[in-house]
Short mmCIF file of C-alpha atoms in Angstrom, two decimals:
data_model
loop_
_atom_site.label_atom_id
_atom_site.label_comp_id
_atom_site.label_asym_id
_atom_site.label_seq_id
_atom_site.Cartn_x
_atom_site.Cartn_y
_atom_site.Cartn_z
CA MET A 3 121.37 152.44 77.42
CA ARG A 4 120.11 156.61 77.43
CA SER A 5 123.52 157.77 78.61
CA LEU A 6 125.68 155.35 76.28
CA ALA A 7 122.97 156.97 74.01
CA SER A 8 124.08 160.18 74.61
CA VAL A 9 127.56 160.29 74.77
CA CYS A 10 127.71 158.60 71.30
CA ALA A 11 125.63 161.59 70.07
CA ALA A 12 128.10 163.85 71.55
CA MET A 13 130.71 162.11 70.02
CA LEU A 14 129.05 162.70 66.47
CA ALA A 15 128.35 165.90 66.78
CA VAL A 16 132.32 166.71 67.75
CA VAL A 17 133.02 165.24 64.04
CA LEU A 18 131.12 167.68 62.42
CA TRP A 19 131.92 169.88 64.50
CA ALA A 20 136.03 169.38 63.62
CA THR A 21 135.29 170.05 59.94
CA ASN A 22 133.58 174.06 60.91
CA ALA A 23 136.74 176.09 60.98
CA THR A 24 138.50 173.71 56.93
CA VAL A 25 135.24 174.47 55.43
CA ALA A 26 134.20 178.05 56.08
CA ALA A 27 138.25 178.96 55.06
CA GLU A 28 137.41 177.36 52.38
CA ALA A 29 134.42 178.87 51.30
CA LEU A 30 135.55 182.19 52.17
CA ARG A 31 137.42 182.47 49.11
CA SER A 32 133.98 182.80 47.44
CA VAL A 33 131.52 183.98 49.10
CA THR A 34 131.64 186.82 52.37
CA ALA A 35 130.98 186.10 55.55
CA LEU A 36 127.24 187.34 55.50
CA GLN A 37 127.03 185.38 52.86
CA LEU A 38 127.55 182.52 54.04
CA LEU A 39 125.54 183.08 57.62
CA THR A 40 122.91 183.06 55.15
CA LEU A 41 123.46 179.87 53.68
CA GLN A 42 124.23 177.96 56.38
CA PHE A 43 121.92 179.49 58.87
CA GLY A 44 118.59 178.99 56.37
CA ALA A 45 120.21 175.67 55.24
CA ALA A 46 120.11 174.47 58.61
CA ALA A 47 116.65 176.22 59.37
CA VAL A 48 115.46 174.13 56.39
CA THR A 49 116.53 170.76 57.92
CA LEU A 50 115.46 171.82 61.07
CA ALA A 51 112.43 171.82 59.25
CA VAL A 52 112.11 169.00 57.60
CA LEU A 53 113.21 166.69 59.97
CA GLY A 54 110.36 168.20 62.62
CA VAL A 55 107.55 168.16 60.02
CA CYS A 56 108.66 164.29 59.56
CA GLY A 57 108.58 163.64 63.11
CA ALA A 58 105.39 164.63 63.08
CA LEU A 59 103.21 162.96 60.36
CA ARG A 60 105.54 159.83 61.98
CA SER A 61 103.92 160.18 65.48
CA ARG A 62 101.05 163.07 67.03
CA GLU A 63 102.57 162.78 70.25
CA ALA A 64 106.11 163.69 68.57
CA ALA A 65 103.43 166.62 66.79
CA ARG A 66 103.01 167.98 70.31
CA GLU A 67 106.36 167.47 72.29
CA THR A 68 107.69 169.19 69.22
CA TRP A 69 105.44 172.27 68.17
CA SER A 70 103.71 172.61 71.37
CA TRP A 71 104.12 174.81 74.25
CA ARG A 72 102.96 173.70 76.76
CA ALA A 73 103.23 175.52 80.93
CA ASN A 74 105.91 173.42 82.40
CA SER A 75 108.12 173.79 78.87
CA PRO A 76 111.25 176.16 79.13
CA GLY A 77 109.46 178.64 76.82
CA TRP A 78 110.83 182.53 75.62
CA ARG A 79 114.53 181.53 78.44
CA GLY A 80 114.91 177.59 76.25
CA LEU A 81 114.30 180.66 73.09
CA ALA A 82 117.13 182.67 74.59
CA VAL A 83 118.98 179.82 74.88
CA GLY A 84 118.40 178.94 71.21
CA MET A 85 119.24 182.13 70.41
CA VAL A 86 122.35 183.12 72.09
CA GLY A 87 124.04 179.22 72.00
CA LEU A 88 122.64 178.92 67.63
CA THR A 89 122.41 182.23 66.37
CA GLY A 90 125.58 184.21 69.06
CA THR A 91 128.19 181.38 68.81
CA ILE A 92 128.14 180.10 64.14
CA LEU A 93 127.58 184.43 63.68
CA LEU A 94 130.57 185.74 65.39
CA GLN A 95 132.91 182.60 64.51
CA LYS A 96 132.55 183.56 61.30
CA VAL A 97 132.75 186.65 61.81
CA SER A 98 136.50 185.93 63.48
CA PHE A 99 137.38 183.42 60.13
CA ALA A 100 136.45 186.58 58.70
CA PHE A 101 138.95 188.90 59.91
CA ALA A 102 141.85 186.98 61.85
CA PRO A 103 143.47 183.89 61.08
CA VAL A 104 141.15 181.32 60.90
CA PHE A 105 143.74 178.67 62.95
CA ASP A 106 144.18 181.87 65.63
CA ALA A 107 140.47 182.31 65.96
CA ASN A 108 139.32 178.66 65.94
CA ALA A 109 141.70 177.71 68.84
CA ILE A 110 140.25 180.69 70.25
CA SER A 111 136.09 180.40 70.07
CA TYR A 112 136.87 176.13 69.90
CA GLY A 113 138.38 176.87 73.89
CA TRP A 114 135.01 177.27 75.47
CA PRO A 115 135.31 174.44 77.54
CA LEU A 116 138.02 176.54 79.56
CA LEU A 117 135.05 178.88 80.10
CA ILE A 118 133.08 175.90 81.87
CA ALA A 119 135.47 174.91 84.39
CA LEU A 120 135.43 178.52 85.30
CA TRP A 121 131.75 178.23 86.27
CA GLY A 122 132.58 174.35 87.56
CA ALA A 123 135.04 175.85 89.32
CA TRP A 124 132.94 178.30 90.62
CA SER A 125 130.13 176.14 91.83
CA LEU A 126 132.87 173.51 93.49
CA GLY A 127 133.61 176.82 95.53
CA ILE A 128 137.96 178.10 95.09
CA ALA A 129 138.53 175.76 98.35
CA LYS A 130 138.19 171.87 95.75
CA GLY A 131 137.85 174.35 92.26
CA TRP A 132 141.64 175.65 92.71
CA PRO A 133 142.16 172.59 89.77
CA HIS A 134 140.07 174.13 87.46
CA LEU A 135 141.32 178.39 87.89
CA LEU A 136 144.50 176.32 87.42
CA LEU A 137 144.13 175.09 84.67
CA SER A 138 141.75 178.44 83.03
CA ALA A 139 143.95 181.05 83.89
CA LEU A 140 147.07 178.61 81.88
CA GLY A 141 144.29 178.32 78.36
CA MET A 142 143.81 182.14 78.59
CA THR A 143 147.42 182.20 78.59
CA GLY A 144 147.87 180.40 75.15
CA VAL A 145 144.67 183.10 74.29
CA VAL A 146 147.48 185.22 74.83
CA MET A 147 150.01 183.92 72.95
CA LEU A 148 147.80 183.40 70.07
CA LEU A 149 146.95 187.17 70.70
CA GLY A 150 150.87 188.74 70.33
CA VAL A 151 151.52 186.71 67.54
CA GLY A 152 151.56 189.74 64.85
CA ALA A 153 150.85 192.06 67.24
CA GLU A 154 153.24 194.89 66.44
CA GLY A 155 150.89 195.20 62.69
CA LEU A 156 147.37 193.99 64.48
CA SER A 157 145.19 196.07 62.79
CA LEU A 158 142.14 196.64 64.07
CA GLY A 159 140.29 194.29 61.56
CA SER A 160 142.02 190.92 63.38
CA MET A 161 141.12 193.07 67.44
CA VAL A 162 137.53 192.40 65.88
CA GLY A 163 137.74 189.41 65.33
CA TYR A 164 139.22 187.66 68.05
CA ALA A 165 136.63 189.55 70.31
CA CYS A 166 134.30 188.09 67.88
CA ALA A 167 136.45 184.80 68.76
CA VAL A 168 136.14 184.76 72.78
CA GLY A 169 131.88 185.88 72.52
CA SER A 170 131.70 182.73 70.52
CA ALA A 171 133.97 180.73 73.52
CA VAL A 172 130.91 182.08 76.06
CA CYS A 173 127.87 181.51 73.95
CA MET A 174 128.46 178.36 73.21
CA ALA A 175 129.77 177.87 77.07
CA PHE A 176 126.24 179.21 78.00
CA TYR A 177 123.98 177.02 75.43
CA THR A 178 126.46 173.73 77.02
CA VAL A 179 125.29 174.95 80.59
CA ALA A 180 122.30 176.29 79.62
CA ALA A 181 121.00 173.55 77.73
CA GLY A 182 122.06 170.76 80.50
CA ARG A 183 120.00 172.53 83.13
CA LEU A 184 116.01 172.96 80.59
CA ARG A 185 114.69 170.12 79.63
CA LEU A 186 114.95 171.36 75.66
CA ARG A 187 112.87 170.70 72.35
CA THR A 188 115.31 170.32 70.22
CA MET A 189 112.85 171.63 67.58
CA GLN A 190 111.48 175.05 69.31
CA VAL A 191 114.88 176.18 70.50
CA LEU A 192 116.93 176.02 67.12
CA LEU A 193 115.10 176.39 63.81
CA PRO A 194 114.00 179.59 65.59
CA ALA A 195 117.20 180.76 65.91
CA ALA A 196 118.10 179.52 63.46
CA ILE A 197 114.99 181.42 60.73
CA THR A 198 116.33 184.36 63.24
CA GLY A 199 120.28 183.68 61.98
CA THR A 200 118.67 183.61 58.57
CA VAL A 201 116.77 186.65 58.36
CA VAL A 202 119.83 188.89 59.72
CA ALA A 203 122.45 187.23 58.47
CA TRP A 204 120.86 188.19 54.67
CA ILE A 205 120.19 191.47 56.30
CA GLY A 206 123.52 192.28 56.66
CA SER A 207 124.73 190.85 53.34
CA GLU A 208 122.60 193.05 51.03
CA VAL A 209 122.75 195.93 53.44
CA SER A 210 126.74 196.01 52.57
CA GLY A 211 125.61 194.67 48.35
CA ALA A 212 128.41 192.66 47.92
CA PRO A 213 127.76 191.12 45.48
CA TRP A 214 126.54 186.97 44.87
CA PRO A 215 129.12 184.02 43.51
CA PRO A 216 127.60 182.06 41.28
CA MET A 217 125.26 179.37 42.82
CA SER A 218 128.33 176.53 42.08
CA GLU A 219 130.27 178.54 44.67
CA TRP A 220 127.76 177.55 47.25
CA LEU A 221 128.15 174.65 48.51
CA GLY A 222 130.91 175.24 51.40
CA SER A 223 128.51 177.49 53.30
CA ILE A 224 125.07 175.14 52.65
CA TYR A 225 127.04 172.14 54.09
CA LEU A 226 127.89 173.82 57.24
CA GLY A 227 124.32 174.71 57.67
CA ILE A 228 123.21 170.62 57.43
CA GLY A 229 126.52 169.71 59.11
CA PRO A 230 128.07 171.14 61.74
CA MET A 231 125.23 173.27 62.07
CA ALA A 232 121.32 171.09 62.29
CA ALA A 233 123.21 168.32 62.70
CA GLY A 234 125.19 169.31 65.13
CA TYR A 235 124.03 171.24 67.25
CA LEU A 236 120.47 168.38 67.15
CA LEU A 237 123.09 165.69 68.67
CA TRP A 238 124.93 167.88 71.13
CA THR A 239 121.36 169.35 72.35
CA VAL A 240 119.86 166.29 72.81
CA ALA A 241 123.16 164.77 74.85
CA SER A 242 122.69 168.04 76.57
CA ALA A 243 120.17 167.21 77.52
CA ARG A 244 120.36 163.85 78.59
CA GLY A 245 123.60 162.39 79.57
CA ARG A 246 125.45 163.86 82.55
CA PRO A 247 127.09 167.72 82.01
CA SER A 248 130.72 166.76 83.16
CA VAL A 249 130.83 164.61 80.59
CA ILE A 250 129.31 165.89 78.36
CA ALA A 251 131.63 168.37 78.58
CA ALA A 252 134.18 166.27 78.71
CA ILE A 253 134.17 164.94 74.74
CA GLY A 254 133.77 168.10 73.78
CA TYR A 255 137.48 169.17 74.69
CA LEU A 256 138.59 166.87 72.47
CA THR A 257 136.54 169.26 69.12
CA PRO A 258 139.56 171.41 69.49
CA PHE A 259 141.87 168.55 68.80
CA ALA A 260 140.33 166.95 65.86
CA SER A 261 139.35 170.43 64.29
CA THR A 262 142.91 171.54 64.58
CA ALA A 263 144.32 168.29 63.55
CA LEU A 264 142.36 168.76 59.93
CA LEU A 265 142.82 172.59 59.26
CA ILE A 266 146.86 172.07 59.58
CA ALA A 267 146.77 168.89 57.27
CA ALA A 268 144.71 171.63 54.80
CA GLY A 269 147.60 174.02 54.56
CA ALA A 270 146.52 176.90 57.55
CA PRO A 271 149.81 178.89 58.45
CA VAL A 272 150.83 177.65 62.22
CA THR A 273 154.32 180.00 63.75
CA ALA A 274 156.20 178.43 66.77
CA LEU A 275 154.60 180.94 68.76
CA THR A 276 150.67 180.12 67.35
CA ALA A 277 151.13 176.48 68.12
CA VAL A 278 153.25 176.61 71.50
CA GLY A 279 150.21 178.78 72.28
CA ALA A 280 146.92 176.68 70.81
CA ILE A 281 149.17 173.68 72.05
CA LEU A 282 148.72 174.97 76.38
CA ILE A 283 144.86 175.91 75.24
CA LEU A 284 144.59 172.28 74.64
CA ALA A 285 146.53 170.74 77.09
CA CYS A 286 144.27 173.26 79.52
CA ASN A 287 141.30 171.48 76.95
CA ILE A 288 142.83 167.53 78.71
CA GLY A 289 143.18 169.06 81.26
CA VAL A 290 140.39 169.67 82.24
CA LEU A 291 138.58 165.85 80.63
CA LEU A 292 140.89 164.62 83.52
CA LEU A 293 139.37 167.00 86.60
CA SER A 294 135.52 166.48 85.02
CA HIS A 295 136.44 162.66 83.88
CA SER A 296 138.10 162.13 88.83
CA GLU A 297 135.23 164.76 89.77
CA SER A 298 132.47 162.09 88.01
CA HIS A 299 133.81 158.77 89.75
CA ARG A 300 134.20 160.39 93.03
CA GLU A 301 130.78 162.45 93.74
CA PRO A 302 127.91 161.25 91.07
CA GLU A 303 125.76 163.00 92.21
CA THR A 304 126.58 166.41 92.77
CA ALA A 305 128.97 166.82 90.15
CA LEU A 306 128.32 169.70 88.26
CA LYS A 307 124.36 170.12 90.49
CA PRO A 308 121.97 171.63 90.12
CA SER A 309 121.60 175.16 92.04
CA THR A 310 117.21 174.82 92.51
CA PRO A 311 114.83 172.37 93.91
CA GLU A 312 113.56 172.95 90.56
CA LEU A 313 116.15 172.55 88.17
CA GLN A 314 116.23 169.62 90.20
CA ARG A 315 113.33 167.95 89.18
CA ASP A 316 114.08 168.12 85.74
CA ALA A 317 117.45 166.84 85.81
CA ARG A 318 115.69 163.77 87.48
CA HIS A 319 113.39 163.30 84.75
#
């Protein structure tokens, strides 16, 4: 039942994340990237706080589990994971959407499973991990093809956008692996990260001096905070902490497929070279999915096994 619950949580997170790029692209028509981030992080912080208070009121044990810092808690390590995973991933992704074509930036930022494949290759060693390396290399070729579209007119702004998309993928890959290795308490990790993101984005927005649009234009940004960010990360944290990392990561590979399909359905501009690059990335994600599935059946006890006695002890809980 615990395994099934973790799979369901991961699937729900993927459904929410799939709407992220399409809704963000529409929201950026009326708000700046920093304004969007302020509203998104703010809505996520409020949602997380309300859920935490409701859980605390329902059970004293849940209150102690959520808000207390115990000796065996991840502490500052867990807080750092939340900062990188939530604040870093979302901030860099939205900045990439503002500066680079959304279709291209989305495909790159959701290529994070390829980075997990690299980590898996390093864990297994070159002799066993070469298929992961090959798929990652092919996926990166797709990224290069996306970057090559319109290279003659590649501006500094679009280069910044592409760099932020890569940074977003790195942050998400780090979060997925680290959340599975640490016994993270969701509110202790994600709520401070959301609050930090709100403050940083608001300060940046005020410094930029851009006027705020009417509140009727805020709905898309608020949805991004409540849905893909708060609910999505809550579900993904639960799935990563309770499920097998190889299985949960494999489910995450569905995200770029669903997200890309929604963008195309919404009318995002797609060229032949862009389509080939995106397909190559997605095809390599399928390859990594198949490898992970094969390894989970062949070596159920060693796939993505924690590397230290402390992590091995935590993984058994």
